[in-house]
Tab-separated table of C-alpha atoms and ligand atoms in Angstrom:
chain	number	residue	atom	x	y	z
A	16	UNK	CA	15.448	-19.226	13.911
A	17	UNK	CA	13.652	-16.296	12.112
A	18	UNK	CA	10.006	-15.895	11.795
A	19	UNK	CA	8.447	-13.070	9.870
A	20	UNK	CA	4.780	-12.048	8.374
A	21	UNK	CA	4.759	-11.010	4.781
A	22	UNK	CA	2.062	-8.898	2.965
A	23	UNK	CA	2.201	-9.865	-0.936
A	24	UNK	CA	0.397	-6.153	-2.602
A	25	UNK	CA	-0.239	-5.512	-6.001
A	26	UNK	CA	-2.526	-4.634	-8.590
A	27	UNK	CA	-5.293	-7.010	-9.852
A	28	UNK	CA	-3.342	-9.984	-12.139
A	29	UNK	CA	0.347	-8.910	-10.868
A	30	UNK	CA	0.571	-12.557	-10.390
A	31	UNK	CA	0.386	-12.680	-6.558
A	32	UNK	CA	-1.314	-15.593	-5.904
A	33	UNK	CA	1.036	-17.729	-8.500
A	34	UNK	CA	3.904	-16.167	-6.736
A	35	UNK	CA	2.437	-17.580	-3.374
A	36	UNK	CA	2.080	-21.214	-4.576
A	37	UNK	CA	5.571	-21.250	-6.427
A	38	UNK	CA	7.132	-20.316	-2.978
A	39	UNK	CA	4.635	-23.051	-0.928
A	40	UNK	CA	5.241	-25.593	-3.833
A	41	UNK	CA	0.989	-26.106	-3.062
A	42	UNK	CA	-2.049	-25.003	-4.341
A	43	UNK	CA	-2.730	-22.498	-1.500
A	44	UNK	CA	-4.473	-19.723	-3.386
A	45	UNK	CA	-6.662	-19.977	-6.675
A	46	UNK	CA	-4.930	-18.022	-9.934
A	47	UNK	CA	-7.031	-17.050	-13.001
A	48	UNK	CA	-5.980	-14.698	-16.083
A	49	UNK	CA	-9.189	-12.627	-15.066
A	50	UNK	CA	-8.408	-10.031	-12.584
A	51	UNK	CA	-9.600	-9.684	-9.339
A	52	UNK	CA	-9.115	-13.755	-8.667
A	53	UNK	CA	-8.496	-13.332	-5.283
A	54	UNK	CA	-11.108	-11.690	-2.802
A	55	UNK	CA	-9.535	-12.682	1.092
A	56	UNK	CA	-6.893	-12.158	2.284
A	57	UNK	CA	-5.137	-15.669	2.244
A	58	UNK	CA	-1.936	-16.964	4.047
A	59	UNK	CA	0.480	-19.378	2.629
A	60	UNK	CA	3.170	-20.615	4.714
A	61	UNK	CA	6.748	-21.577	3.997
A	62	UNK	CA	9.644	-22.925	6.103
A	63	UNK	CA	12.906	-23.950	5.696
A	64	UNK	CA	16.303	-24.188	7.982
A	65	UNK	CA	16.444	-20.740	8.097
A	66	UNK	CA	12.842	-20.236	9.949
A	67	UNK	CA	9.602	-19.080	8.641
A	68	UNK	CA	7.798	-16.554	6.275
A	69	UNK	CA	3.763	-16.652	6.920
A	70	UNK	CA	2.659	-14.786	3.704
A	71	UNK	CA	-0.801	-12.821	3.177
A	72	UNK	CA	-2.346	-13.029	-0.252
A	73	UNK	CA	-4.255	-9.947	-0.767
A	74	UNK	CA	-6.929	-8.990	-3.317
A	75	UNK	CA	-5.532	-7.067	-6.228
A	76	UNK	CA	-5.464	-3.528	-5.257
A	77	UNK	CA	-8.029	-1.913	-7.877
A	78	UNK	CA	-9.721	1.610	-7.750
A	79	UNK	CA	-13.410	1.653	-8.286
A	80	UNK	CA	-16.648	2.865	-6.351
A	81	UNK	CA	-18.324	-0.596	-6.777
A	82	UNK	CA	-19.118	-2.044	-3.099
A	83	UNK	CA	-17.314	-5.622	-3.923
A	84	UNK	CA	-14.105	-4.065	-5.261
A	85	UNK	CA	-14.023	-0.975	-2.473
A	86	UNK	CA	-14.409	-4.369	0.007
A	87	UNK	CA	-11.350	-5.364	-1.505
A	88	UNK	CA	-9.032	-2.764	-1.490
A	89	UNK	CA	-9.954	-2.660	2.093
A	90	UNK	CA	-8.824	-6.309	2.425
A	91	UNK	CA	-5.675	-5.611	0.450
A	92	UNK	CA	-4.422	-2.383	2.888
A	93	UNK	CA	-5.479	-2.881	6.036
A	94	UNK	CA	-2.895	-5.537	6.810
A	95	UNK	CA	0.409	-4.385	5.276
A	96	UNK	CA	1.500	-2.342	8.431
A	97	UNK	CA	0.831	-5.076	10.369
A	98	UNK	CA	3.197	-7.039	8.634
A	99	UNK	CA	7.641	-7.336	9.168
A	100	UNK	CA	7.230	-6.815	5.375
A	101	UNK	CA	5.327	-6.068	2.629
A	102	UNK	CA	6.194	-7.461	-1.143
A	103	UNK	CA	5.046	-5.255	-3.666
A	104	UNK	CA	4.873	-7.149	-6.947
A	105	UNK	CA	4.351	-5.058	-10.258
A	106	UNK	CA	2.855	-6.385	-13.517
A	107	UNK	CA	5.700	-4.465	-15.928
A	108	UNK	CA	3.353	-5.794	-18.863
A	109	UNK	CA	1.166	-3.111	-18.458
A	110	UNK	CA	2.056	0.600	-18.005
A	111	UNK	CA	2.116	2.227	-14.490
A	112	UNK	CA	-1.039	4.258	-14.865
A	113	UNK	CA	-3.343	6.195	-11.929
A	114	UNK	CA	-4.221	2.560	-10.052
A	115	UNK	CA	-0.455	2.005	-9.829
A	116	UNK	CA	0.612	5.389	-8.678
A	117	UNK	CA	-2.029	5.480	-6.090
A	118	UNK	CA	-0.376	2.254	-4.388
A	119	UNK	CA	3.078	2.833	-4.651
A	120	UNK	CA	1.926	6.106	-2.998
A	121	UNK	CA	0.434	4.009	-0.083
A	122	UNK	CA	3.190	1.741	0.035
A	123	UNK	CA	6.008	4.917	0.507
A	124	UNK	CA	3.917	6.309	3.298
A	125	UNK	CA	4.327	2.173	5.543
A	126	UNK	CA	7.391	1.963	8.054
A	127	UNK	CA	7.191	-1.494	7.426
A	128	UNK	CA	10.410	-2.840	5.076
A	129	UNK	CA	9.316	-2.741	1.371
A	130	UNK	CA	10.657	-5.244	-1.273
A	131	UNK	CA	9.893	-4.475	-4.858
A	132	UNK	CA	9.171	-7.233	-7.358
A	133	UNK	CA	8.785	-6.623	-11.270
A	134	UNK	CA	7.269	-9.932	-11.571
A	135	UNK	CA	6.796	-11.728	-15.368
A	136	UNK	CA	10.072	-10.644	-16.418
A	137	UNK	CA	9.804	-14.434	-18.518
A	138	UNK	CA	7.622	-12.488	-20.844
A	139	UNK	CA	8.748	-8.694	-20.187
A	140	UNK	CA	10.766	-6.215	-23.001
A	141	UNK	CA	13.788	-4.843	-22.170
A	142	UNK	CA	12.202	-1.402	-22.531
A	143	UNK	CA	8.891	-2.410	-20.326
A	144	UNK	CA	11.726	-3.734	-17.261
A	145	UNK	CA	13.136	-0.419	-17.539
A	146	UNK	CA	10.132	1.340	-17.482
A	147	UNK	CA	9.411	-0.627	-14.378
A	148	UNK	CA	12.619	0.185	-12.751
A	149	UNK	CA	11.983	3.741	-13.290
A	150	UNK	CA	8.101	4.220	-11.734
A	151	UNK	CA	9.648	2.269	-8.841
A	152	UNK	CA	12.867	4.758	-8.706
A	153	UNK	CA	10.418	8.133	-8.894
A	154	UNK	CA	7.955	6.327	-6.637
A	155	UNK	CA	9.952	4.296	-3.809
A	156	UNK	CA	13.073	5.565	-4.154
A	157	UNK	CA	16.107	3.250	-2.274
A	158	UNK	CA	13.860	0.099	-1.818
A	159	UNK	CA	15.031	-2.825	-3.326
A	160	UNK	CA	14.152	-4.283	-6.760
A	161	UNK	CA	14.041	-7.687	-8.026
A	162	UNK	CA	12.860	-9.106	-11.157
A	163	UNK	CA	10.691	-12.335	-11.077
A	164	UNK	CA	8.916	-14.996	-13.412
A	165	UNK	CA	6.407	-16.503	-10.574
A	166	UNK	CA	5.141	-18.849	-13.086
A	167	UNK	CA	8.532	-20.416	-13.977
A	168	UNK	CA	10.016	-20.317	-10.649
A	169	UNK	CA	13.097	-17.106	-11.577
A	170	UNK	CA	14.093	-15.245	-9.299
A	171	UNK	CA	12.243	-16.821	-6.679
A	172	UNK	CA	15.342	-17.408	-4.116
A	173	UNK	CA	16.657	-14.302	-4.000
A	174	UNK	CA	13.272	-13.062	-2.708
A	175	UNK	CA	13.036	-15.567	-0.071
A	176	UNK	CA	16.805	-14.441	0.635
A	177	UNK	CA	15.848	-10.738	1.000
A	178	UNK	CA	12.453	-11.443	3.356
A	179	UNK	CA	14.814	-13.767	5.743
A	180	UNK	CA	17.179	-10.604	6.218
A	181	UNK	CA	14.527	-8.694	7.512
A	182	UNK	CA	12.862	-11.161	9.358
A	183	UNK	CA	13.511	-10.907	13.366
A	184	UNK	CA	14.346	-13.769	15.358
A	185	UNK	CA	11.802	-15.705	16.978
A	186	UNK	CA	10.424	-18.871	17.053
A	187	UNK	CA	8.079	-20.895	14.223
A	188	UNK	CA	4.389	-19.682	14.333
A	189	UNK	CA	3.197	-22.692	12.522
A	190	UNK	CA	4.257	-26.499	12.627
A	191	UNK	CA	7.069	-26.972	9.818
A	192	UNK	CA	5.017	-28.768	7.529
A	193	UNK	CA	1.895	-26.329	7.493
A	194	UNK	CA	1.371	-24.622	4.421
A	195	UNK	CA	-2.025	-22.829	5.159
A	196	UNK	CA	-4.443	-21.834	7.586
A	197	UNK	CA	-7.382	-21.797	5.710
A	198	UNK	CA	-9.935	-24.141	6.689
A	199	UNK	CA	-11.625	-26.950	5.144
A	200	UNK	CA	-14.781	-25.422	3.749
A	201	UNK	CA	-13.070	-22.202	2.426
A	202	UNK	CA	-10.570	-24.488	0.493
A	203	UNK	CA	-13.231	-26.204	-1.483
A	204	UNK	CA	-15.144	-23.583	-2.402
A	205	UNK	CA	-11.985	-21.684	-3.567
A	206	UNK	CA	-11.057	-24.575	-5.951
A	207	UNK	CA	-14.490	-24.641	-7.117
A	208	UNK	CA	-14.095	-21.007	-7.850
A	209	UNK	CA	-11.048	-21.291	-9.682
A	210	UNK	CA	-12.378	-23.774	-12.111
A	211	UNK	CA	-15.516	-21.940	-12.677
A	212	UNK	CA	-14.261	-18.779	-13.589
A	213	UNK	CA	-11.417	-20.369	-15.732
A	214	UNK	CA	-14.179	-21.185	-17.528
A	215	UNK	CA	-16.222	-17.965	-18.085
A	216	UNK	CA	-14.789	-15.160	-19.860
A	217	UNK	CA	-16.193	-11.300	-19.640
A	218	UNK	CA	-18.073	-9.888	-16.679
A	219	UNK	CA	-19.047	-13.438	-15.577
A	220	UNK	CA	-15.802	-14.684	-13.394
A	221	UNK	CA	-16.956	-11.351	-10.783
A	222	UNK	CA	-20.575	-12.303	-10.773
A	223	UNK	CA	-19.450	-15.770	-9.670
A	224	UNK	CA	-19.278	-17.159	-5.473
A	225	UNK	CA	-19.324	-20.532	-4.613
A	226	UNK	CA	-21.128	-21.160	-1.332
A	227	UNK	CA	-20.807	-24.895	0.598
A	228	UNK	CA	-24.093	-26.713	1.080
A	229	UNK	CA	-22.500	-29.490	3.006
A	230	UNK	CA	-19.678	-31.561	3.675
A	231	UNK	CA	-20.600	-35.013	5.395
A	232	UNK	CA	-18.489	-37.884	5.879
A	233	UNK	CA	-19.962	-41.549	5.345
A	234	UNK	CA	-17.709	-44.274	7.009
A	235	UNK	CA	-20.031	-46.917	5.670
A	236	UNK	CA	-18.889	-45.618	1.817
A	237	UNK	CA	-15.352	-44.446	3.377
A	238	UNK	CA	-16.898	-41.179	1.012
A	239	UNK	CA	-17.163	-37.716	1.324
A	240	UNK	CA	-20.013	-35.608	-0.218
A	241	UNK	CA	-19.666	-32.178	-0.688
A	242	UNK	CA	-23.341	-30.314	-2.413
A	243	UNK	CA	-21.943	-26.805	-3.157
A	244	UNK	CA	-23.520	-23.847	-4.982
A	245	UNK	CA	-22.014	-21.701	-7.755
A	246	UNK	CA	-23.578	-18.301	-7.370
A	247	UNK	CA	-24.037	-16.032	-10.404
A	248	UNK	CA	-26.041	-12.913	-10.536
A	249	UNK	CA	-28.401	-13.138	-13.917
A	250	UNK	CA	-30.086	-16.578	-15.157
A	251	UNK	CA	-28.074	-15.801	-18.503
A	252	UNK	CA	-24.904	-16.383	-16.690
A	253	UNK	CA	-26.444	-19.604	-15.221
A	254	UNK	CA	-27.033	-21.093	-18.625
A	255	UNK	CA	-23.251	-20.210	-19.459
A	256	UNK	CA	-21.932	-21.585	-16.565
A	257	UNK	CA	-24.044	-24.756	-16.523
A	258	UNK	CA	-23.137	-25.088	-20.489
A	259	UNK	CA	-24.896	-27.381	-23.008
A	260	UNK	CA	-26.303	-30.366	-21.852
A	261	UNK	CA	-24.577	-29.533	-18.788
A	262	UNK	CA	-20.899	-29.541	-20.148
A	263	UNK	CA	-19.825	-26.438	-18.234
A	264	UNK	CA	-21.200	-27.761	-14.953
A	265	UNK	CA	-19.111	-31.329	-15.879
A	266	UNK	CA	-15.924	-29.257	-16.665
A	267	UNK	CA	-15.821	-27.656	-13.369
A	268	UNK	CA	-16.534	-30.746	-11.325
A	269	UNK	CA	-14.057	-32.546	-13.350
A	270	UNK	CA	-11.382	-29.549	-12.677
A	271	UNK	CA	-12.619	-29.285	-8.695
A	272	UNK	CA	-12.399	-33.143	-7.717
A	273	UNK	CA	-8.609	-34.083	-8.012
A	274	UNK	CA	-7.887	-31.087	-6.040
A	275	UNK	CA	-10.409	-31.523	-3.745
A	276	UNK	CA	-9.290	-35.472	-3.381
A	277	UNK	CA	-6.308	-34.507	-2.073
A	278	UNK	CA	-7.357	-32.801	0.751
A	279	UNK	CA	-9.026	-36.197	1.436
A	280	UNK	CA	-6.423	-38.568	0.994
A	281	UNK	CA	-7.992	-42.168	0.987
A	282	UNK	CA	-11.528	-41.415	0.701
A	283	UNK	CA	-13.997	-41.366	-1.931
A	284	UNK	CA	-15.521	-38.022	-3.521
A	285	UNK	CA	-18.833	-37.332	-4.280
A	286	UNK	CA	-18.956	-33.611	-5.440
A	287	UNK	CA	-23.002	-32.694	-6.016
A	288	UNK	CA	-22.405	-28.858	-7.759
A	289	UNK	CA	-25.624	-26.734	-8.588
A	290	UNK	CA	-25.673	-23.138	-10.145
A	291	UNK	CA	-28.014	-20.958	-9.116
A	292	UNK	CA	-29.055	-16.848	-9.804
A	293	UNK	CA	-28.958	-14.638	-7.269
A	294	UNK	CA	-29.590	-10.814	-8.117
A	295	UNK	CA	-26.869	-8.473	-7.321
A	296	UNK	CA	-25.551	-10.276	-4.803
A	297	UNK	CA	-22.441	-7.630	-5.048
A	298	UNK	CA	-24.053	-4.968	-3.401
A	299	UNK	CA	-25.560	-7.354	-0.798
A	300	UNK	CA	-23.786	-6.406	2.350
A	301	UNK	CA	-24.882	-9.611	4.460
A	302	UNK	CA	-23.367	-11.873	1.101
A	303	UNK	CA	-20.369	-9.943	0.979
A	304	UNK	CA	-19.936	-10.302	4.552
A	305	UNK	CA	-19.692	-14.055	4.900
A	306	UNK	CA	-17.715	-14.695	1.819
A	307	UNK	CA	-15.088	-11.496	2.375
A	308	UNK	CA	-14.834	-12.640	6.159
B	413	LIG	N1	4.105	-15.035	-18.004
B	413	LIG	C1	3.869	-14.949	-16.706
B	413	LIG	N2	2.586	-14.976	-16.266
B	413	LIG	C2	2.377	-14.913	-14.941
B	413	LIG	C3	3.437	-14.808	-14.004
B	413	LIG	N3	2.901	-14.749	-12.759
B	413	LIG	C4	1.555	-14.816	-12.927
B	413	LIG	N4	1.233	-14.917	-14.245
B	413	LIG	C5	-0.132	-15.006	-14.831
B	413	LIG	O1	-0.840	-13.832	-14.522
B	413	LIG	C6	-2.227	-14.123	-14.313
B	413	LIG	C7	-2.660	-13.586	-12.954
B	413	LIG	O2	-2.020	-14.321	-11.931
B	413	LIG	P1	-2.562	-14.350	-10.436
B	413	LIG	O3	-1.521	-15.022	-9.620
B	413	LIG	O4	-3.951	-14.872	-10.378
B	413	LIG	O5	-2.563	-12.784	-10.134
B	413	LIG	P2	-2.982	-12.022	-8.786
B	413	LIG	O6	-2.032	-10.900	-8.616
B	413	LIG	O7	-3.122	-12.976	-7.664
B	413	LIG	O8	-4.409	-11.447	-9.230
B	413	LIG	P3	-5.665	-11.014	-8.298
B	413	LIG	O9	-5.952	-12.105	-7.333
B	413	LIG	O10	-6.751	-10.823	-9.296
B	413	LIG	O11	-5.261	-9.732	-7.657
B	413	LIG	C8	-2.363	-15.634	-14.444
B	413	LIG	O12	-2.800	-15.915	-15.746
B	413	LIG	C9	-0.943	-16.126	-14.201
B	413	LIG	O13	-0.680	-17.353	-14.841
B	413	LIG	C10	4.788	-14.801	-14.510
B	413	LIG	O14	5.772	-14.728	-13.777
B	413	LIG	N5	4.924	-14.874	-15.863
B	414	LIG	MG1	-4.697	-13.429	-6.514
């Protein structure tokens, strides 16, 4: 049996996450075309005869002096050398600029095994694939490179192929059938996310946190009520977000409750969601400390 940790690391929208839940076959971390979707860093879990890979999501690796995004980054490095290997997954639809350069040159300084990915190649131009291949030549030279579509499943095997010839014996870490760690609470309120900021467009899908009010558990009903609160910075944003009438409010629940039912199988949902402003909760250290932990 083999058993290895794998850090996923790439800029913000490389299509991590979507890579994650292709190889889980689950839901295990939320995916938006906004960047910076992902803010923890998040383990998926897959096994088959040949042993186990326990993947880390990480937050997109961005440059900027803002407090949420520097919290990030930190999420998105510390682990890697902790890792058997890291997968570094490049968006070849946009050009390699100053963000990308900076990581690669992190990644070439890790003794942990590298494996490249030039991920979307369902949508890429001969000449951007190239261009790919090249930064990755200059930048890491002798790793390996694969190409990927994460959305459509390409190229997804070989990966998996690669990681298990690195991994080192040992036994499973996790039960077979587990395909995430995270727990209850953090799930919910990361599907809640997900649907909220598929919904917002601009600045908005940053300024958004979803924060758990309660979960509670009638046998009488055989339901489960879950009061959550979607956090936005301004009282503008709350208006967008709750939507005319309410309709924005209705379109998230709507999105949140078949995922959430299924993490309830059997029982009735009652999802209670409220939006509510709270000023630049970004810079708020003691925010960004319970929903980064
Ligand atoms: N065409 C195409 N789109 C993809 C592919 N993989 C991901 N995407 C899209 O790229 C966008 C970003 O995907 P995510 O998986 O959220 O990206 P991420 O790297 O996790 O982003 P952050 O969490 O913000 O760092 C989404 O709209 C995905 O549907 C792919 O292989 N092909
Ligand atoms: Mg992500």
């Amino acid at each position: 049996m083999k058993c290895a940790t794998v850090a996923i690391i790439g800029r913000p929208s490389a299509g991590k996450s979507t890579l994650l839940n292709t190889i889980c076959e689950m839901k295990v971390s939320i995916t938006a075309s906004t960047p910076q979707t992902t803010r923890n860093a998040i383990r998926g879990i897959y096994t088959d005869e040949r042993g186990q890979l326990i993947f880390t999501d990480t937050p997109g690796f961005h440059l900027s002096e803002k407090t949420l995004n520097k919290r990030l980054q930190e999420t998105a490095l510390r682990t890697l050398e902790e890792n058997d290997a890291v997968l570094y997954l490049l968006d070849a639809k946009r050009s390699a600029g100053e963000e990308e350069k900076a990581l690669a040159s992190h990644i070439a300084k890790l003794k942990t095994p590298v494996i490249c990915v030039i991920n979307k190649t369902d949508i890429l131009k001969e000449q951007e694939l190239a261009d790919a291949q090249a930064f990755l030549e200059e930048m890491l030279p002798g790793k390996t490179v694969l190409g990927a579509s994460a959305k459509l499943d390409e190229g997804v095997d070989e990966i998996l192929i690669e990681l298990f010839k690195h991994a080192p014996e040992g036994e499973l870490l996790y039960p077979a059938d587990a395909y995430t760690d995270q727990n209850l609470e953090f799930r919910i309120s990361e599907i809640i996310r997900e649907k909220a900021i598929n919904l917002v467009t601009e600045e908005i899908p940053h300024a958004i946190y979803v924060e758990i009010a309660d979960i509670e558990y009638s046998e009488e009903n055989n339901t489960v009520w879950v009061r959550a609160f979607i956090v936005v910075e301004r009282d503008t944003q709350k208006g967008i977000v709750v939507g005319k009438r309410g309709a924005g409010i209705a379109k998230i629940r709507k999105g949140a409750e078949p995922e959430i039912r299924q993490i309830f199988p059997g029982k009735k949902l009652r999802l209670d969601l409220r939006v509510k402003a709270q000023d630049k909760w970004r810079n708020n250290s003691i925010i960004l400390d319970r929903i980064l932990r």
